[in-house]
Coordinates of C-alpha atoms in Angstrom, one line a residue:
X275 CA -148.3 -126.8 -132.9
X276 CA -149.1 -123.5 -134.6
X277 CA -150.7 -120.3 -133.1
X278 CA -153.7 -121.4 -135.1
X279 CA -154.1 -124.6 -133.8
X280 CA -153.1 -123.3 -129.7
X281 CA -155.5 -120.8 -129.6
X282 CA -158.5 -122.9 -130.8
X283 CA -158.4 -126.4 -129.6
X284 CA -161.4 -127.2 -131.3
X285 CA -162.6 -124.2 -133.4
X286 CA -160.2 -122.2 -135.5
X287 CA -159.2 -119.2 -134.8
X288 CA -161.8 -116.3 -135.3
X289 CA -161.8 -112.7 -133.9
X290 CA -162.9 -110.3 -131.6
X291 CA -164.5 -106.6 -130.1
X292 CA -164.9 -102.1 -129.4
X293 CA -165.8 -99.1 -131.8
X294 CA -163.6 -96.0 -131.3
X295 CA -165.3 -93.2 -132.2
X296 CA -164.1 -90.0 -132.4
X297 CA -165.0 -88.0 -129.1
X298 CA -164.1 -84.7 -127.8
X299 CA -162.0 -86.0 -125.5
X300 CA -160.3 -88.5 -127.4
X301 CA -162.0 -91.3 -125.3
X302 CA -163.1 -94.7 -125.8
X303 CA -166.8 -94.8 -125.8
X304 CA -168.1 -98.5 -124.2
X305 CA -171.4 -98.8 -123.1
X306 CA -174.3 -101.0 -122.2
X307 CA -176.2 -101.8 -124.8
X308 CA -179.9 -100.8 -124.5
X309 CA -183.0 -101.8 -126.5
X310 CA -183.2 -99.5 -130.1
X311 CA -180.0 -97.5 -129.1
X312 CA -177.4 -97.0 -131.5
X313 CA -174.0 -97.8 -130.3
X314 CA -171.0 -95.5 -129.6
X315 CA -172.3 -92.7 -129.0
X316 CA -171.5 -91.8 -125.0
X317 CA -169.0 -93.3 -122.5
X318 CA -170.2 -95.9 -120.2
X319 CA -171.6 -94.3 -116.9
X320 CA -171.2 -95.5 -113.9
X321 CA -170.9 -94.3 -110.2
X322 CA -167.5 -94.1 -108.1
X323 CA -166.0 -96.9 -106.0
X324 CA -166.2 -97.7 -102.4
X325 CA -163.4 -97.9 -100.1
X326 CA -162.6 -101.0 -99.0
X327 CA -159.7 -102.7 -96.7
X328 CA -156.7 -104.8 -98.3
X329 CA -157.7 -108.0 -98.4
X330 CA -157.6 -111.6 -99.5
X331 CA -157.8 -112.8 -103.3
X332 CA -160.8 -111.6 -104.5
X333 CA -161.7 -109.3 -102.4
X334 CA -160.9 -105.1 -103.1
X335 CA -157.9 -103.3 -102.6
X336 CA -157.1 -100.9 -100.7
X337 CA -158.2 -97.6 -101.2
X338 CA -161.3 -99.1 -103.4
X339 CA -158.7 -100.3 -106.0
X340 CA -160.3 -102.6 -108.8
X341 CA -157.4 -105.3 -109.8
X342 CA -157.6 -107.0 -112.7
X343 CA -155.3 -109.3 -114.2
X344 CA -154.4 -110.4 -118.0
X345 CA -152.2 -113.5 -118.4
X346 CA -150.3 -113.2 -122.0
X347 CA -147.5 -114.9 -123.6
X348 CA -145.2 -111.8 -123.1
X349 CA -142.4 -114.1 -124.1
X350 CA -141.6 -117.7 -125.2
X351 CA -143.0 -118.3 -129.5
X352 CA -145.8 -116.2 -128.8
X353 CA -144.5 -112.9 -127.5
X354 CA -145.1 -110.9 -130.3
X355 CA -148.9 -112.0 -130.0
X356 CA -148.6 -111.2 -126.4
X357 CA -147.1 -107.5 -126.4
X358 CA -149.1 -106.3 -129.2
X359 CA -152.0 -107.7 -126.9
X360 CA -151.0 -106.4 -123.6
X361 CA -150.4 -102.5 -125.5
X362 CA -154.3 -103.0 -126.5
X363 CA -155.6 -103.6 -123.4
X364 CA -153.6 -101.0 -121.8
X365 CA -154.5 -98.3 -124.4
X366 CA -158.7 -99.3 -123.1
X367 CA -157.4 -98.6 -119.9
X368 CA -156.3 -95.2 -121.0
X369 CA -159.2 -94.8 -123.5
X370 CA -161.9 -95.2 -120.3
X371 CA -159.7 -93.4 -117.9
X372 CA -160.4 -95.0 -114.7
X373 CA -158.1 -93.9 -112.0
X374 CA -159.1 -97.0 -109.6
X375 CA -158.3 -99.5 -112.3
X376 CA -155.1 -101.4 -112.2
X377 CA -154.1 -103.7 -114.7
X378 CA -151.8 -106.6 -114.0
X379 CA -150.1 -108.1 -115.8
X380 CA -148.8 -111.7 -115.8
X381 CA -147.0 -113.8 -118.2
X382 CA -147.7 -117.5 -118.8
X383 CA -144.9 -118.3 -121.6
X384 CA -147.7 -119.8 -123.5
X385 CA -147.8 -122.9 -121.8
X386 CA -150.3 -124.5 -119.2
X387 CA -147.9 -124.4 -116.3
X388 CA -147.1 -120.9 -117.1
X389 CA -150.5 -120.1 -116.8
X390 CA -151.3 -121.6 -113.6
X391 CA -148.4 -119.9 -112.1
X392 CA -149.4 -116.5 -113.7
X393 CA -153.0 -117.2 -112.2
X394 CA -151.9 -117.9 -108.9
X395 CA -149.3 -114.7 -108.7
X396 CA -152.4 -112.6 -110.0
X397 CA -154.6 -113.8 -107.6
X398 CA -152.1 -113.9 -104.2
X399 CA -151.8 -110.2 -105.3
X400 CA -155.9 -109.6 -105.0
X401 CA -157.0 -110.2 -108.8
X402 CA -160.2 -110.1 -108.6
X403 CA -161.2 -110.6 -112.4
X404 CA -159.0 -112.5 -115.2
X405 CA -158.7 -111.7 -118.6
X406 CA -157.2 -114.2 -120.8
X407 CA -155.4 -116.5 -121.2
X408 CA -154.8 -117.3 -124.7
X409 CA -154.4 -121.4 -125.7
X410 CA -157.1 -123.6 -124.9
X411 CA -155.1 -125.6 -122.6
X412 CA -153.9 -122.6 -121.2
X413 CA -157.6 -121.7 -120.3
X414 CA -158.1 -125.3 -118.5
X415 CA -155.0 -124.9 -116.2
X416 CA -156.3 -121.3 -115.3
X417 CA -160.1 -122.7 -115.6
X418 CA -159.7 -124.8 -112.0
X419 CA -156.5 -122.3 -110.5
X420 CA -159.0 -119.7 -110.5
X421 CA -161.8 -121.0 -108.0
X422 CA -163.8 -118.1 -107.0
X423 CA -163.0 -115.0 -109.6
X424 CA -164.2 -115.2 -112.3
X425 CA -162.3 -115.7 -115.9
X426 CA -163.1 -114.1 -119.5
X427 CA -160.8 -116.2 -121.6
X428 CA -159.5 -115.4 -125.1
X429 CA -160.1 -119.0 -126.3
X430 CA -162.8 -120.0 -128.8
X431 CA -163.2 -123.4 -127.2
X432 CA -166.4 -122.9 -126.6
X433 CA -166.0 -126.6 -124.5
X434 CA -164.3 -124.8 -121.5
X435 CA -166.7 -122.4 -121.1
X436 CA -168.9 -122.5 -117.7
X437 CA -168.7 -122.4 -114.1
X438 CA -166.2 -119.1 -113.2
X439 CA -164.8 -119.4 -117.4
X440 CA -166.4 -117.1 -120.1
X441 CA -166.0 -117.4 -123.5
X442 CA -164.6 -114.1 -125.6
X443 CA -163.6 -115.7 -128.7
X444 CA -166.1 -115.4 -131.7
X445 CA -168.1 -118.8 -132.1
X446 CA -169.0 -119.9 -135.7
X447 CA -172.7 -120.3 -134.3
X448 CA -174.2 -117.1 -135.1
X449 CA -171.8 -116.7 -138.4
X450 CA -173.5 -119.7 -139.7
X451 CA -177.2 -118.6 -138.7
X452 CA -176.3 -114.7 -140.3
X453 CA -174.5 -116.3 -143.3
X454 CA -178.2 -118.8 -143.9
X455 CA -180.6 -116.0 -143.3
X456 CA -178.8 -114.0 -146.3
X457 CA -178.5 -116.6 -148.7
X458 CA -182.1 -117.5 -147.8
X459 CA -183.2 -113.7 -148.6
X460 CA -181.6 -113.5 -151.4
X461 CA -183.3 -116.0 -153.2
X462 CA -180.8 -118.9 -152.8
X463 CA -183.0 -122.4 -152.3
X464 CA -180.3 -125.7 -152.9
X465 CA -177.2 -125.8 -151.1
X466 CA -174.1 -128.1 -151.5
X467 CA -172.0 -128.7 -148.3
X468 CA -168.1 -129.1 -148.2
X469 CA -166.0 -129.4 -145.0
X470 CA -163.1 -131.1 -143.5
X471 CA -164.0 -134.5 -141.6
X472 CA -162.5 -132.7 -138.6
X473 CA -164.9 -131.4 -136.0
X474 CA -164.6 -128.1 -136.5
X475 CA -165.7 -128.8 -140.4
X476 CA -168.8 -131.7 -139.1
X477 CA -170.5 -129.5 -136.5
X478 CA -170.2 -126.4 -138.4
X479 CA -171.3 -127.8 -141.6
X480 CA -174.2 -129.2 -139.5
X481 CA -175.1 -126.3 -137.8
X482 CA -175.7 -124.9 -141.8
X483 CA -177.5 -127.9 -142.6
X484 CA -179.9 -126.9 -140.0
X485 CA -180.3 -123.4 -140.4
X486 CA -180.4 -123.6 -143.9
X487 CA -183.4 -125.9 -144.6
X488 CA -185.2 -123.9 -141.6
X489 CA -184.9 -121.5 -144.1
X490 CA -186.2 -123.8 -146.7
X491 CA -182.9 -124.0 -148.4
X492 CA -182.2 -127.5 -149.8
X493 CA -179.2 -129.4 -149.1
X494 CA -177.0 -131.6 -151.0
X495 CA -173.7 -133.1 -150.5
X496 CA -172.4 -133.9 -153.8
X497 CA -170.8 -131.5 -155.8
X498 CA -170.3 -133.2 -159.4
X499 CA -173.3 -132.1 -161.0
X500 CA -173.4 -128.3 -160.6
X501 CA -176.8 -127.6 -161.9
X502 CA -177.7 -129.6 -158.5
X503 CA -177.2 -126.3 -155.7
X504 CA -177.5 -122.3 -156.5
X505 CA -174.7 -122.1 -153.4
X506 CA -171.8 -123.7 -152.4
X507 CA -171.3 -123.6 -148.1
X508 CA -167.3 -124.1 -146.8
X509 CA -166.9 -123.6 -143.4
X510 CA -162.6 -123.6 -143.6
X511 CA -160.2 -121.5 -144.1
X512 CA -156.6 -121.0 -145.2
X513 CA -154.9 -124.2 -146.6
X514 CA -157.7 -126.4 -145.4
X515 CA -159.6 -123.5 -148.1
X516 CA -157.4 -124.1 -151.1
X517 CA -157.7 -127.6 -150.5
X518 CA -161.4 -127.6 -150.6
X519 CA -161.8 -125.1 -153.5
X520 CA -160.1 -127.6 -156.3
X521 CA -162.7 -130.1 -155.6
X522 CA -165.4 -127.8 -156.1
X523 CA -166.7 -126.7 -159.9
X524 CA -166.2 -123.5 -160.7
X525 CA -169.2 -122.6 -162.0
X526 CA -172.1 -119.9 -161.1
X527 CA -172.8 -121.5 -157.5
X528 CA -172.4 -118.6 -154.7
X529 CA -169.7 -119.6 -152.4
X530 CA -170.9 -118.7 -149.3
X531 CA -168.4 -119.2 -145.7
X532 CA -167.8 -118.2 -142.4
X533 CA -165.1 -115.5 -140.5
X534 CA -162.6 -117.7 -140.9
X535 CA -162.8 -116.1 -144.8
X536 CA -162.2 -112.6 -142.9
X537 CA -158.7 -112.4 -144.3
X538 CA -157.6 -109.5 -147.0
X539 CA -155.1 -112.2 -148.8
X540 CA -158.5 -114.3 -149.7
X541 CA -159.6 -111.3 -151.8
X542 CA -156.5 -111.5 -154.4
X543 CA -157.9 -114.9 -155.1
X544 CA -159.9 -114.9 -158.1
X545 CA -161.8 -118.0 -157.4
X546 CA -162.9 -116.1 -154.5
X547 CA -164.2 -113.0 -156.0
X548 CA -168.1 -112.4 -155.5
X549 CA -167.6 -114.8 -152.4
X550 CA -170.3 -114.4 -148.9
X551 CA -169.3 -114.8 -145.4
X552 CA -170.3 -114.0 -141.9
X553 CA -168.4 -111.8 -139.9
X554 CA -167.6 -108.5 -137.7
X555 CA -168.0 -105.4 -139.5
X556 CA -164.1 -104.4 -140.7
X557 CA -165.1 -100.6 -140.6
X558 CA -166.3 -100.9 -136.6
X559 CA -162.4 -101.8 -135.7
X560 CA -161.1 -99.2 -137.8
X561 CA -161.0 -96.8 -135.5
X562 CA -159.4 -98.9 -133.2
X563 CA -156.4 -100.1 -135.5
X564 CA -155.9 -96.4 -136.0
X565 CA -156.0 -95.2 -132.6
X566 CA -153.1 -98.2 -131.9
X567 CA -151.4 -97.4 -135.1
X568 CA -150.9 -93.6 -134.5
X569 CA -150.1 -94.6 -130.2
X570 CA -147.3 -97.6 -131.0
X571 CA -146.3 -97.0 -134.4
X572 CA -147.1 -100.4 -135.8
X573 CA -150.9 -102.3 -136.5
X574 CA -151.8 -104.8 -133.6
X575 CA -152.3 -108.2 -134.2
X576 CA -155.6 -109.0 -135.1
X577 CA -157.0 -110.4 -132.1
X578 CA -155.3 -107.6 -130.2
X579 CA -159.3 -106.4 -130.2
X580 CA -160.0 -109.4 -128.1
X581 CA -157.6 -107.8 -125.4
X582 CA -159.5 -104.4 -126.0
X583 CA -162.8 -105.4 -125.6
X584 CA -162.0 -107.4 -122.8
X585 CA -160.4 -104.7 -120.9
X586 CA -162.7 -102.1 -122.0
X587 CA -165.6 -104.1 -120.1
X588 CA -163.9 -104.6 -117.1
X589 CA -163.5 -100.4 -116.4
X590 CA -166.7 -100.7 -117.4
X591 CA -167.8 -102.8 -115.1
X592 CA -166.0 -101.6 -112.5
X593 CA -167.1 -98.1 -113.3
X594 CA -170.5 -98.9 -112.5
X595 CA -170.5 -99.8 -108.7
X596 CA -170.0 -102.9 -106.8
X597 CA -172.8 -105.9 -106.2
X598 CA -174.4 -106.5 -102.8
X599 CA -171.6 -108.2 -101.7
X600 CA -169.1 -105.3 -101.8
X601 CA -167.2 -106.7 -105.0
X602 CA -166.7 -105.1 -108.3
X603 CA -169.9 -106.1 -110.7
X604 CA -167.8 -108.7 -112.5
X605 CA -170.4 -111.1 -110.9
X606 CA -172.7 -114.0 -113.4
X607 CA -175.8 -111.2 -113.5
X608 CA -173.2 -108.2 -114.6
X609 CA -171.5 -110.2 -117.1
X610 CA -174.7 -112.1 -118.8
X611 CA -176.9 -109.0 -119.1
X612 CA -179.2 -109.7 -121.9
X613 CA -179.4 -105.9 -123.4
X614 CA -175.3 -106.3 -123.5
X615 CA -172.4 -103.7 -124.6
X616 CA -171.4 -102.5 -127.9
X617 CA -167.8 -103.6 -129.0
X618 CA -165.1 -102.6 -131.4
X619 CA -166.3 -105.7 -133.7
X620 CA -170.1 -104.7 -133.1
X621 CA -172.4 -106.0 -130.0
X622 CA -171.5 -108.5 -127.8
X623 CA -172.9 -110.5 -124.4
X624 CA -172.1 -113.4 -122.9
X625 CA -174.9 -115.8 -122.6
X626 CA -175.9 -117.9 -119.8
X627 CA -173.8 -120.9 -121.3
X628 CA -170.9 -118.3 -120.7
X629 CA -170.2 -118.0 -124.2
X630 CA -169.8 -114.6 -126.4
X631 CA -172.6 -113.9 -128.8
X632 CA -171.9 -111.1 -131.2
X633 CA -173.6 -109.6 -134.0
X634 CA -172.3 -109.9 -137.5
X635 CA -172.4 -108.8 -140.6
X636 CA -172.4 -109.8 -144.4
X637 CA -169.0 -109.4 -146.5
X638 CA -168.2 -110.6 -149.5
X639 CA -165.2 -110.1 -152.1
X640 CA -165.6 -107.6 -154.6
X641 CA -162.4 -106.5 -157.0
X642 CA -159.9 -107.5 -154.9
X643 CA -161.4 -106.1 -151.3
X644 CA -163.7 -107.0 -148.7
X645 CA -166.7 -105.0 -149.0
X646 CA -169.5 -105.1 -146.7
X647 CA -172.6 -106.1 -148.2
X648 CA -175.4 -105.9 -145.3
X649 CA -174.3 -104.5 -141.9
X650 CA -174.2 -105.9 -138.6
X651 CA -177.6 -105.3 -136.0
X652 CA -176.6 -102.5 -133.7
X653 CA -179.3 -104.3 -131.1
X654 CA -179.9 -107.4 -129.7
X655 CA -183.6 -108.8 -131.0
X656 CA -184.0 -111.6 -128.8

């Protein structure tokens, strides 16, 4: 089974999270998000830890140590995913600059079993948050290994989320609503839809069925008579893409799609060129691919991000104090705050369903690049 298949049981891969801006100090700034404030523009504060004994999983270290763990595949198929994952989430580590965060860790070979093993190991050695793992199946051995700390999996099975699991992969949701309000705005008012029979392609193509006529965009499915639809919606990607694209007339409808299109090889296409899509604004994770360039000497995978972002909120959150129970604020209320924290891909929280909600923005394919053609919200509006 293929990387692109593990990582997504259900919904293809898609991408994730933090904006390095250039600071003084050479620091990572990651902050709460608040109501009309711009984002990266200040480190996140937060107060100093308590002290608290050694003790059980779950509980603080000594010395007020905050221990979090990140299962990877560091070796097996997947390693290279893995590494160039784990040297993201330790450059947030050293970005933030929290001397009572320790990192940990833990390899899961990629499979289930590893997994489970890597959870328990993390958590016998006082793991008091996970990050990770990758595969969805991964995330269901870790998902019930885990009782009691909570998880903020790198999945976008959005089916596994709930309970102690969170969400961080992107969700096609809010591509699809961003993607539908743009059309709408710009005057587009009949719509054909073409997808895979797979789920991914039914729900998603569903979910722009929806939006779309809320919008007062008419839908069609047929695609033989092209004077039928102004815009042509294909929620797929790569193969499943090329597939799709013969069987649609190329004529003066406005292909319109979701991040799985957030792929610099799509642009050399000339069928492609003039294309919309939903996603994360490529000049927010600039900075980032830099700042891992110049530190390793090679770019990071792309959902290396998702290992940034992830990390990046844990200091955070451990930066700013501990609940009322004396744990780190890696509690439900911490992690769901509605206002949420500005990431390398643009804003993102995690709603009460556990899942990552981001904001996105509008790119298209002009002359061989992705341009962006209306930026992401730098607030949450509701």
């Amino acid at each position: 089974m293929s990387l692109f298949h593990r990582f997504c049981t259900v919904f293809p891969l898609l991408i994730l999270v933090l904006a390095l801006a250039a600071c003084g100090t050479g620091r990572t700034p990651w902050k709460p998000q608040q109501p009309g404030a711009d984002t990266g523009t200040s480190v996140y504060g937060g107060t100093g830890v308590s002290t608290f004994p050694a003790g059980p999983a779950g509980t603080p270290g000594a010395a007020g140590q905050v221990k979090v763990a990140i299962l990877l595949p560091l070796s097996g198929q997947h390693a290279g995913v893995g590494q160039s994952m784990l040297q993201a989430a330790q450059l947030a580590v050293f970005d933030l600059g929290y001397d009572n965060f320790e990192l940990m860790p833990r390899d899961t070979g990629g499979t289930p079993s590893g997994a489970a093993q890597a959870a328990s190991s993390a958590l016998t050695d006082g793991a008091q948050l996970i990050l990770g793992p990758l595969f969805a199946e991964e995330v269901r051995a870790v998902k019930s290994a885990a009782r009691g700390v909570n998880v903020i999996a790198f999945s976008t099975d959005w089916t596994l989320a709930g309970g102690n699991t969170y969400i961080m992969g992107f969700l096609p949701f809010e591509q699809v609503e961003r993607i539908a309000d743009y059309a709408a705005a710009k005057g587009i008012k009949r719509a054909a839809v073409v997808s895979n029979a797979d789920q991914y392609g039914t729900t998603v193509a569903k979910e722009f069925e929806e939006n779309a006529a809320a919008k007062g965009i008419a839908i069609t499915r047929g695609l033989s008579d092209p004077s039928a639809y102004d815009a042509v919606f294909i929620p797929a990607g790569g193969q499943d893409l090329g597939n799709i694209l013969k069987r649609v007339p190329q004529g003066t409808a406005q292909k319109l799609g979701t991040g799985l299109w957030d792929d610099a090889r799509l642009a050399a296409s000339p069928a492609m060129n003039g294309a919309w899509f939903a996603a994360p604004s490529p000049s927010a994770r600039a900075g980032f691919e830099g700042r891992y360039h110049s530190t390793y000497g090679a770019a990071p995978v792309r959902i290396a991000t998702l290992a940034y972002d992830a990390t990046a909120l844990a200091v955070a959150l451990a930066r700013s104090g501990y609940t009322k129970n004396g744990r780190p604020a890696f509690d439900a209320a911490s992690l769901t705050s509605a206002s949420g924290f500005a990431g390398v891909d643009g804003i993102l929280r995690f709603t009460k369903g556990n899942l990552a909600e981001r904001g996105m923005a509008v790119l298209g394919f002009q002359g061989g690049r992705i341009v962006e053609l209306d930026p992401a919200p730098k607030v949450f509006s509701r």
